[in-house]
């Protein structure tokens, strides 16, 4: 029994190392690589996701920079906070905002000091965080899978369909060169699209590491008064491509100030 446990742990460690190296990989590739069944790989990936070490998507797994620290991670966090700082300054007292499962979007609430803001979110990480007394939070509820924090499902959608907002603050897995909003949780696509369509304005918060990203992700095209907020390290060919197809792109420096580019 001890040897069996060690075998499983060793395989999972090698799977994690492989996903980190490849950034993204399919279940069938892993099954062939480790000579085990698809079901075994799915159980292994579920365990690693529950431990917060990777993200599963339909048919495979991926890792994000926030889960696997790398050189320049402090710089990345600085730019993500700059995005949140800019968006907080953009909000007006009395605004109602939608916030999806993105922690970068959720960070905006932590920066609110003297504005009256009502947030409506499917992000379970909001629980237990102390915000300013002027901030009120409504949880949409829904299904939380594995060790995640994002609420999805019919319950989430029914509650969301009854709500409207001034601004939808949406994070994403990435933005493709063609302007598709990428998501590693397919069930959240409907939530994102509904938030966008039920808000007067939609802001996509996307740091430079996610701009121009491609891969096996769920995607949607949000066209509801959309603004992409990113940082000065974003690849300019992608920025110009997005602008050429009609998307508004705002570039920020590390302090959250607009860069004239």
PDB file of C-alpha atoms in Angstrom:
ATOM      1  CA  UNK A   1       0.000   0.000   0.000  1.00  0.00           C
ATOM      2  CA  UNK A   2       2.821   2.399   0.880  1.00  0.00           C
ATOM      3  CA  UNK A   3       4.533   1.625  -2.425  1.00  0.00           C
ATOM      4  CA  UNK A   4       1.262   2.254  -4.305  1.00  0.00           C
ATOM      5  CA  UNK A   5       0.894   5.636  -2.584  1.00  0.00           C
ATOM      6  CA  UNK A   6       4.460   6.525  -3.473  1.00  0.00           C
ATOM      7  CA  UNK A   7       3.857   5.545  -7.088  1.00  0.00           C
ATOM      8  CA  UNK A   8       0.824   7.836  -7.278  1.00  0.00           C
ATOM      9  CA  UNK A   9       2.657  10.728  -5.606  1.00  0.00           C
ATOM     10  CA  UNK A  10       5.642  10.335  -7.935  1.00  0.00           C
ATOM     11  CA  UNK A  11       3.396  10.288 -10.995  1.00  0.00           C
ATOM     12  CA  UNK A  12       1.536  13.396  -9.857  1.00  0.00           C
ATOM     13  CA  UNK A  13       4.804  15.217  -9.205  1.00  0.00           C
ATOM     14  CA  UNK A  14       5.980  14.346 -12.729  1.00  0.00           C
ATOM     15  CA  UNK A  15       2.613  15.404 -14.195  1.00  0.00           C
ATOM     16  CA  UNK A  16       2.864  18.773 -12.444  1.00  0.00           C
ATOM     17  CA  UNK A  17       6.424  19.249 -13.697  1.00  0.00           C
ATOM     18  CA  UNK A  18       5.260  18.430 -17.232  1.00  0.00           C
ATOM     19  CA  UNK A  19       2.347  20.868 -17.123  1.00  0.00           C
ATOM     20  CA  UNK A  20       4.611  23.602 -15.768  1.00  0.00           C
ATOM     21  CA  UNK A  21       7.122  22.981 -18.529  1.00  0.00           C
ATOM     22  CA  UNK A  22       4.519  22.866 -21.299  1.00  0.00           C
ATOM     23  CA  UNK A  23       2.193  25.494 -19.735  1.00  0.00           C
ATOM     24  CA  UNK A  24      -0.727  23.589 -21.234  1.00  0.00           C
ATOM     25  CA  UNK A  25      -1.279  19.924 -22.082  1.00  0.00           C
ATOM     26  CA  UNK A  26      -4.091  17.558 -23.018  1.00  0.00           C
ATOM     27  CA  UNK A  27      -5.334  14.638 -20.910  1.00  0.00           C
ATOM     28  CA  UNK A  28      -4.751  12.100 -23.686  1.00  0.00           C
ATOM     29  CA  UNK A  29      -1.127  13.235 -24.052  1.00  0.00           C
ATOM     30  CA  UNK A  30      -0.537  12.710 -20.343  1.00  0.00           C
ATOM     31  CA  UNK A  31      -2.237   9.314 -20.397  1.00  0.00           C
ATOM     32  CA  UNK A  32       0.016   8.185 -23.233  1.00  0.00           C
ATOM     33  CA  UNK A  33       3.104   9.681 -21.607  1.00  0.00           C
ATOM     34  CA  UNK A  34       2.557   7.959 -18.246  1.00  0.00           C
ATOM     35  CA  UNK A  35       0.914   4.822 -19.679  1.00  0.00           C
ATOM     36  CA  UNK A  36      -2.201   5.040 -17.530  1.00  0.00           C
ATOM     37  CA  UNK A  37      -5.910   5.465 -18.284  1.00  0.00           C
ATOM     38  CA  UNK A  38      -7.641   8.756 -19.039  1.00  0.00           C
ATOM     39  CA  UNK A  39      -9.649   8.340 -15.829  1.00  0.00           C
ATOM     40  CA  UNK A  40      -6.436   8.022 -13.779  1.00  0.00           C
ATOM     41  CA  UNK A  41      -5.039  11.213 -15.317  1.00  0.00           C
ATOM     42  CA  UNK A  42      -8.295  13.054 -14.648  1.00  0.00           C
ATOM     43  CA  UNK A  43      -8.144  12.006 -10.983  1.00  0.00           C
ATOM     44  CA  UNK A  44      -4.519  13.130 -10.788  1.00  0.00           C
ATOM     45  CA  UNK A  45      -5.337  16.506 -12.336  1.00  0.00           C
ATOM     46  CA  UNK A  46      -8.322  16.949 -10.019  1.00  0.00           C
ATOM     47  CA  UNK A  47      -6.060  16.321  -7.018  1.00  0.00           C
ATOM     48  CA  UNK A  48      -3.474  18.835  -8.260  1.00  0.00           C
ATOM     49  CA  UNK A  49      -6.185  21.415  -8.949  1.00  0.00           C
ATOM     50  CA  UNK A  50      -7.622  20.907  -5.454  1.00  0.00           C
ATOM     51  CA  UNK A  51      -4.128  21.661  -4.128  1.00  0.00           C
ATOM     52  CA  UNK A  52      -4.116  24.906  -6.119  1.00  0.00           C
ATOM     53  CA  UNK A  53      -1.188  23.808  -8.296  1.00  0.00           C
ATOM     54  CA  UNK A  54      -2.828  23.949 -11.725  1.00  0.00           C
ATOM     55  CA  UNK A  55      -6.077  24.694 -13.531  1.00  0.00           C
ATOM     56  CA  UNK A  56      -8.087  22.091 -15.393  1.00  0.00           C
ATOM     57  CA  UNK A  57     -10.038  22.834 -18.541  1.00  0.00           C
ATOM     58  CA  UNK A  58     -12.107  20.554 -20.714  1.00  0.00           C
ATOM     59  CA  UNK A  59      -9.687  17.926 -22.003  1.00  0.00           C
ATOM     60  CA  UNK A  60      -6.517  19.158 -20.341  1.00  0.00           C
ATOM     61  CA  UNK A  61      -4.720  21.315 -17.784  1.00  0.00           C
ATOM     62  CA  UNK A  62      -2.797  24.561 -17.642  1.00  0.00           C
ATOM     63  CA  UNK A  63      -0.877  26.684 -15.155  1.00  0.00           C
ATOM     64  CA  UNK A  64      -0.998  30.413 -14.510  1.00  0.00           C
ATOM     65  CA  UNK A  65       1.852  32.644 -13.429  1.00  0.00           C
ATOM     66  CA  UNK A  66       0.158  33.378 -10.106  1.00  0.00           C
ATOM     67  CA  UNK A  67       0.346  29.679  -9.269  1.00  0.00           C
ATOM     68  CA  UNK A  68       3.891  29.059 -10.471  1.00  0.00           C
ATOM     69  CA  UNK A  69       6.058  32.026  -9.431  1.00  0.00           C
ATOM     70  CA  UNK A  70       8.736  32.934 -11.925  1.00  0.00           C
ATOM     71  CA  UNK A  71      11.398  35.585 -12.404  1.00  0.00           C
ATOM     72  CA  UNK A  72       9.717  38.983 -12.554  1.00  0.00           C
ATOM     73  CA  UNK A  73       6.676  37.840 -10.552  1.00  0.00           C
ATOM     74  CA  UNK A  74       6.916  40.899  -8.278  1.00  0.00           C
ATOM     75  CA  UNK A  75       6.812  43.113 -11.359  1.00  0.00           C
ATOM     76  CA  UNK A  76       3.761  41.238 -12.619  1.00  0.00           C
ATOM     77  CA  UNK A  77       1.928  41.736  -9.327  1.00  0.00           C
ATOM     78  CA  UNK A  78       2.836  45.431  -9.433  1.00  0.00           C
ATOM     79  CA  UNK A  79       1.225  45.791 -12.850  1.00  0.00           C
ATOM     80  CA  UNK A  80      -1.854  43.820 -11.814  1.00  0.00           C
ATOM     81  CA  UNK A  81      -2.310  46.140  -8.856  1.00  0.00           C
ATOM     82  CA  UNK A  82      -1.807  49.101 -11.209  1.00  0.00           C
ATOM     83  CA  UNK A  83      -4.742  47.829 -13.270  1.00  0.00           C
ATOM     84  CA  UNK A  84      -6.876  47.642 -10.123  1.00  0.00           C
ATOM     85  CA  UNK A  85      -5.753  51.124  -9.039  1.00  0.00           C
ATOM     86  CA  UNK A  86      -6.714  52.657 -12.380  1.00  0.00           C
ATOM     87  CA  UNK A  87     -10.128  50.975 -12.405  1.00  0.00           C
ATOM     88  CA  UNK A  88     -10.861  52.052  -8.814  1.00  0.00           C
ATOM     89  CA  UNK A  89     -10.188  55.674  -9.800  1.00  0.00           C
ATOM     90  CA  UNK A  90     -12.540  55.191 -12.770  1.00  0.00           C
ATOM     91  CA  UNK A  91     -15.477  54.155 -10.571  1.00  0.00           C
ATOM     92  CA  UNK A  92     -17.906  56.757  -9.237  1.00  0.00           C
ATOM     93  CA  UNK A  93     -19.571  56.791  -5.847  1.00  0.00           C
ATOM     94  CA  UNK A  94     -22.944  55.106  -6.138  1.00  0.00           C
ATOM     95  CA  UNK A  95     -21.848  52.700  -8.875  1.00  0.00           C
ATOM     96  CA  UNK A  96     -23.018  49.107  -8.960  1.00  0.00           C
ATOM     97  CA  UNK A  97     -20.325  46.823 -10.375  1.00  0.00           C
ATOM     98  CA  UNK A  98     -20.248  43.234 -11.551  1.00  0.00           C
ATOM     99  CA  UNK A  99     -17.042  41.330 -10.745  1.00  0.00           C
ATOM    100  CA  UNK A 100     -16.347  37.877 -12.192  1.00  0.00           C
ATOM    101  CA  UNK A 101     -14.003  35.185 -10.876  1.00  0.00           C
ATOM    102  CA  UNK A 102     -10.862  37.259 -11.462  1.00  0.00           C
ATOM    103  CA  UNK A 103      -8.771  38.123  -8.408  1.00  0.00           C
ATOM    104  CA  UNK A 104      -7.299  41.119 -10.251  1.00  0.00           C
ATOM    105  CA  UNK A 105     -10.824  42.482 -10.693  1.00  0.00           C
ATOM    106  CA  UNK A 106     -11.659  41.678  -7.082  1.00  0.00           C
ATOM    107  CA  UNK A 107      -8.594  43.658  -5.951  1.00  0.00           C
ATOM    108  CA  UNK A 108     -10.431  46.838  -7.002  1.00  0.00           C
ATOM    109  CA  UNK A 109     -12.716  46.563  -3.968  1.00  0.00           C
ATOM    110  CA  UNK A 110      -9.727  46.537  -1.605  1.00  0.00           C
ATOM    111  CA  UNK A 111      -8.682  49.948  -2.936  1.00  0.00           C
ATOM    112  CA  UNK A 112     -12.048  51.641  -2.403  1.00  0.00           C
ATOM    113  CA  UNK A 113     -11.829  54.038   0.541  1.00  0.00           C
ATOM    114  CA  UNK A 114     -14.530  56.706   0.420  1.00  0.00           C
ATOM    115  CA  UNK A 115     -16.835  55.770  -2.445  1.00  0.00           C
ATOM    116  CA  UNK A 116     -20.163  54.040  -2.050  1.00  0.00           C
ATOM    117  CA  UNK A 117     -19.829  50.919  -4.222  1.00  0.00           C
ATOM    118  CA  UNK A 118     -22.165  47.948  -4.519  1.00  0.00           C
ATOM    119  CA  UNK A 119     -20.490  44.839  -5.901  1.00  0.00           C
ATOM    120  CA  UNK A 120     -22.292  41.797  -7.323  1.00  0.00           C
ATOM    121  CA  UNK A 121     -19.981  38.835  -7.858  1.00  0.00           C
ATOM    122  CA  UNK A 122     -19.604  35.104  -8.401  1.00  0.00           C
ATOM    123  CA  UNK A 123     -16.091  35.228  -6.873  1.00  0.00           C
ATOM    124  CA  UNK A 124     -16.001  33.237  -3.631  1.00  0.00           C
ATOM    125  CA  UNK A 125     -12.686  34.816  -2.603  1.00  0.00           C
ATOM    126  CA  UNK A 126     -14.646  37.892  -1.564  1.00  0.00           C
ATOM    127  CA  UNK A 127     -15.746  36.044   1.597  1.00  0.00           C
ATOM    128  CA  UNK A 128     -13.745  36.880   4.695  1.00  0.00           C
ATOM    129  CA  UNK A 129     -12.086  40.002   3.233  1.00  0.00           C
ATOM    130  CA  UNK A 130     -12.654  43.245   5.117  1.00  0.00           C
ATOM    131  CA  UNK A 131     -13.551  46.132   2.817  1.00  0.00           C
ATOM    132  CA  UNK A 132     -14.385  49.751   3.534  1.00  0.00           C
ATOM    133  CA  UNK A 133     -17.770  50.309   5.185  1.00  0.00           C
ATOM    134  CA  UNK A 134     -18.896  52.043   1.994  1.00  0.00           C
ATOM    135  CA  UNK A 135     -18.559  48.785   0.023  1.00  0.00           C
ATOM    136  CA  UNK A 136     -21.404  46.273  -0.001  1.00  0.00           C
ATOM    137  CA  UNK A 137     -21.108  42.866  -1.632  1.00  0.00           C
ATOM    138  CA  UNK A 138     -23.805  40.566  -2.994  1.00  0.00           C
ATOM    139  CA  UNK A 139     -22.797  36.982  -3.765  1.00  0.00           C
ATOM    140  CA  UNK A 140     -24.586  35.406  -6.700  1.00  0.00           C
ATOM    141  CA  UNK A 141     -24.231  31.893  -5.293  1.00  0.00           C
ATOM    142  CA  UNK A 142     -23.949  28.764  -7.391  1.00  0.00           C
ATOM    143  CA  UNK A 143     -21.796  25.666  -7.790  1.00  0.00           C
ATOM    144  CA  UNK A 144     -18.138  25.674  -6.724  1.00  0.00           C
ATOM    145  CA  UNK A 145     -16.132  22.806  -8.205  1.00  0.00           C
ATOM    146  CA  UNK A 146     -13.044  21.180  -6.712  1.00  0.00           C
ATOM    147  CA  UNK A 147     -10.821  23.576  -4.824  1.00  0.00           C
ATOM    148  CA  UNK A 148     -11.929  26.557  -6.891  1.00  0.00           C
ATOM    149  CA  UNK A 149     -13.632  29.797  -5.889  1.00  0.00           C
ATOM    150  CA  UNK A 150     -15.695  30.649  -8.981  1.00  0.00           C
ATOM    151  CA  UNK A 151     -19.465  30.131  -8.728  1.00  0.00           C
ATOM    152  CA  UNK A 152     -21.288  28.980 -11.847  1.00  0.00           C
ATOM    153  CA  UNK A 153     -24.436  27.122 -12.842  1.00  0.00           C
ATOM    154  CA  UNK A 154     -28.177  27.755 -13.166  1.00  0.00           C
ATOM    155  CA  UNK A 155     -28.474  29.307  -9.700  1.00  0.00           C
ATOM    156  CA  UNK A 156     -25.758  31.839 -10.556  1.00  0.00           C
ATOM    157  CA  UNK A 157     -27.360  32.720 -13.880  1.00  0.00           C
ATOM    158  CA  UNK A 158     -30.890  33.107 -12.481  1.00  0.00           C
ATOM    159  CA  UNK A 159     -29.690  35.605  -9.888  1.00  0.00           C
ATOM    160  CA  UNK A 160     -27.507  37.427 -12.394  1.00  0.00           C
ATOM    161  CA  UNK A 161     -30.326  37.822 -14.917  1.00  0.00           C
ATOM    162  CA  UNK A 162     -32.277  39.841 -12.342  1.00  0.00           C
ATOM    163  CA  UNK A 163     -29.435  42.329 -11.833  1.00  0.00           C
ATOM    164  CA  UNK A 164     -27.978  45.293 -13.711  1.00  0.00           C
ATOM    165  CA  UNK A 165     -24.802  47.290 -13.130  1.00  0.00           C
ATOM    166  CA  UNK A 166     -23.065  50.464 -14.151  1.00  0.00           C
ATOM    167  CA  UNK A 167     -19.764  48.693 -14.816  1.00  0.00           C
ATOM    168  CA  UNK A 168     -18.770  45.059 -15.392  1.00  0.00           C
ATOM    169  CA  UNK A 169     -15.193  44.347 -14.248  1.00  0.00           C
ATOM    170  CA  UNK A 170     -14.019  41.158 -15.925  1.00  0.00           C
ATOM    171  CA  UNK A 171     -10.696  39.378 -15.692  1.00  0.00           C
ATOM    172  CA  UNK A 172      -9.793  36.690 -18.207  1.00  0.00           C
ATOM    173  CA  UNK A 173      -7.289  33.963 -19.053  1.00  0.00           C
ATOM    174  CA  UNK A 174      -6.202  36.054 -22.016  1.00  0.00           C
ATOM    175  CA  UNK A 175      -7.182  38.029 -25.096  1.00  0.00           C
ATOM    176  CA  UNK A 176      -6.414  36.515 -28.473  1.00  0.00           C
ATOM    177  CA  UNK A 177      -4.935  38.598 -31.311  1.00  0.00           C
ATOM    178  CA  UNK A 178      -8.409  38.519 -32.888  1.00  0.00           C
ATOM    179  CA  UNK A 179     -10.033  40.013 -29.803  1.00  0.00           C
ATOM    180  CA  UNK A 180     -11.590  36.880 -28.325  1.00  0.00           C
ATOM    181  CA  UNK A 181     -11.871  36.885 -24.535  1.00  0.00           C
ATOM    182  CA  UNK A 182     -10.371  33.614 -23.299  1.00  0.00           C
ATOM    183  CA  UNK A 183     -11.506  31.716 -20.231  1.00  0.00           C
ATOM    184  CA  UNK A 184     -10.221  28.509 -18.625  1.00  0.00           C
ATOM    185  CA  UNK A 185     -13.588  27.763 -17.000  1.00  0.00           C
ATOM    186  CA  UNK A 186     -16.079  27.133 -19.831  1.00  0.00           C
ATOM    187  CA  UNK A 187     -19.023  27.375 -17.424  1.00  0.00           C
ATOM    188  CA  UNK A 188     -18.089  31.001 -16.689  1.00  0.00           C
ATOM    189  CA  UNK A 189     -18.526  32.138 -20.301  1.00  0.00           C
ATOM    190  CA  UNK A 190     -22.267  32.659 -19.856  1.00  0.00           C
ATOM    191  CA  UNK A 191     -21.670  34.545 -16.607  1.00  0.00           C
ATOM    192  CA  UNK A 192     -19.144  36.869 -18.271  1.00  0.00           C
ATOM    193  CA  UNK A 193     -21.354  37.522 -21.293  1.00  0.00           C
ATOM    194  CA  UNK A 194     -24.394  38.219 -19.105  1.00  0.00           C
ATOM    195  CA  UNK A 195     -22.429  40.577 -16.862  1.00  0.00           C
ATOM    196  CA  UNK A 196     -21.257  42.462 -19.946  1.00  0.00           C
ATOM    197  CA  UNK A 197     -24.711  42.673 -21.506  1.00  0.00           C
ATOM    198  CA  UNK A 198     -26.377  43.762 -18.231  1.00  0.00           C
ATOM    199  CA  UNK A 199     -23.881  46.565 -17.570  1.00  0.00           C
ATOM    200  CA  UNK A 200     -23.660  50.028 -19.098  1.00  0.00           C
ATOM    201  CA  UNK A 201     -19.895  49.671 -19.475  1.00  0.00           C
ATOM    202  CA  UNK A 202     -17.546  46.668 -19.588  1.00  0.00           C
ATOM    203  CA  UNK A 203     -13.864  46.745 -18.584  1.00  0.00           C
ATOM    204  CA  UNK A 204     -11.613  43.776 -19.325  1.00  0.00           C
ATOM    205  CA  UNK A 205      -8.598  43.721 -16.986  1.00  0.00           C
ATOM    206  CA  UNK A 206      -5.734  41.880 -18.687  1.00  0.00           C
ATOM    207  CA  UNK A 207      -2.030  42.157 -17.778  1.00  0.00           C
ATOM    208  CA  UNK A 208       0.684  41.966 -20.442  1.00  0.00           C
ATOM    209  CA  UNK A 209       1.327  38.220 -19.956  1.00  0.00           C
ATOM    210  CA  UNK A 210      -2.188  37.466 -21.230  1.00  0.00           C
ATOM    211  CA  UNK A 211      -2.295  39.759 -24.242  1.00  0.00           C
ATOM    212  CA  UNK A 212      -2.204  37.886 -27.545  1.00  0.00           C
ATOM    213  CA  UNK A 213      -2.576  34.540 -25.816  1.00  0.00           C
ATOM    214  CA  UNK A 214      -3.720  31.507 -27.761  1.00  0.00           C
ATOM    215  CA  UNK A 215      -4.434  27.904 -26.860  1.00  0.00           C
ATOM    216  CA  UNK A 216      -7.232  25.525 -25.980  1.00  0.00           C
ATOM    217  CA  UNK A 217      -9.495  27.841 -24.015  1.00  0.00           C
ATOM    218  CA  UNK A 218     -13.156  28.666 -24.071  1.00  0.00           C
ATOM    219  CA  UNK A 219     -13.735  32.017 -25.750  1.00  0.00           C
ATOM    220  CA  UNK A 220     -16.337  34.681 -26.287  1.00  0.00           C
ATOM    221  CA  UNK A 221     -16.545  38.026 -28.027  1.00  0.00           C
ATOM    222  CA  UNK A 222     -17.827  40.820 -25.781  1.00  0.00           C
ATOM    223  CA  UNK A 223     -18.956  43.882 -27.705  1.00  0.00           C
ATOM    224  CA  UNK A 224     -20.854  45.838 -25.061  1.00  0.00           C
ATOM    225  CA  UNK A 225     -19.039  49.198 -24.800  1.00  0.00           C
ATOM    226  CA  UNK A 226     -15.830  47.291 -24.172  1.00  0.00           C
ATOM    227  CA  UNK A 227     -12.534  48.688 -22.871  1.00  0.00           C
ATOM    228  CA  UNK A 228      -9.410  46.555 -22.448  1.00  0.00           C
ATOM    229  CA  UNK A 229      -7.158  47.805 -19.642  1.00  0.00           C
ATOM    230  CA  UNK A 230      -3.616  46.424 -19.798  1.00  0.00           C
ATOM    231  CA  UNK A 231      -0.087  47.605 -19.001  1.00  0.00           C
ATOM    232  CA  UNK A 232       2.832  49.145 -20.883  1.00  0.00           C
ATOM    233  CA  UNK A 233       4.593  45.787 -21.346  1.00  0.00           C
ATOM    234  CA  UNK A 234       1.779  44.444 -23.496  1.00  0.00           C
ATOM    235  CA  UNK A 235       2.996  43.475 -27.008  1.00  0.00           C
ATOM    236  CA  UNK A 236       2.268  46.483 -29.220  1.00  0.00           C
ATOM    237  CA  UNK A 237       1.407  44.461 -32.359  1.00  0.00           C
ATOM    238  CA  UNK A 238      -1.426  42.864 -30.376  1.00  0.00           C
ATOM    239  CA  UNK A 239      -2.532  46.219 -28.944  1.00  0.00           C
ATOM    240  CA  UNK A 240      -2.598  47.767 -32.414  1.00  0.00           C
ATOM    241  CA  UNK A 241      -4.444  44.755 -33.824  1.00  0.00           C
ATOM    242  CA  UNK A 242      -7.150  45.104 -31.137  1.00  0.00           C
ATOM    243  CA  UNK A 243      -7.463  48.814 -31.819  1.00  0.00           C
ATOM    244  CA  UNK A 244      -7.703  48.136 -35.546  1.00  0.00           C
ATOM    245  CA  UNK A 245     -10.715  45.873 -35.020  1.00  0.00           C
ATOM    246  CA  UNK A 246     -12.435  48.546 -32.934  1.00  0.00           C
ATOM    247  CA  UNK A 247     -11.568  47.709 -29.319  1.00  0.00           C
ATOM    248  CA  UNK A 248     -10.533  50.503 -26.989  1.00  0.00           C
ATOM    249  CA  UNK A 249      -7.225  49.657 -25.267  1.00  0.00           C
ATOM    250  CA  UNK A 250      -5.816  51.601 -22.308  1.00  0.00           C
ATOM    251  CA  UNK A 251      -2.121  51.151 -21.429  1.00  0.00           C
ATOM    252  CA  UNK A 252      -0.940  51.816 -17.868  1.00  0.00           C
ATOM    253  CA  UNK A 253       2.431  52.280 -16.196  1.00  0.00           C
ATOM    254  CA  UNK A 254       3.343  50.583 -12.910  1.00  0.00           C
ATOM    255  CA  UNK A 255       1.539  53.313 -10.945  1.00  0.00           C
ATOM    256  CA  UNK A 256      -1.739  52.964 -12.768  1.00  0.00           C
ATOM    257  CA  UNK A 257      -1.264  56.091 -14.894  1.00  0.00           C
ATOM    258  CA  UNK A 258      -2.258  56.104 -18.560  1.00  0.00           C
ATOM    259  CA  UNK A 259       0.675  55.761 -20.949  1.00  0.00           C
ATOM    260  CA  UNK A 260       0.431  57.826 -24.102  1.00  0.00           C
ATOM    261  CA  UNK A 261       0.944  55.203 -26.822  1.00  0.00           C
TER     262      UNK A 261
END
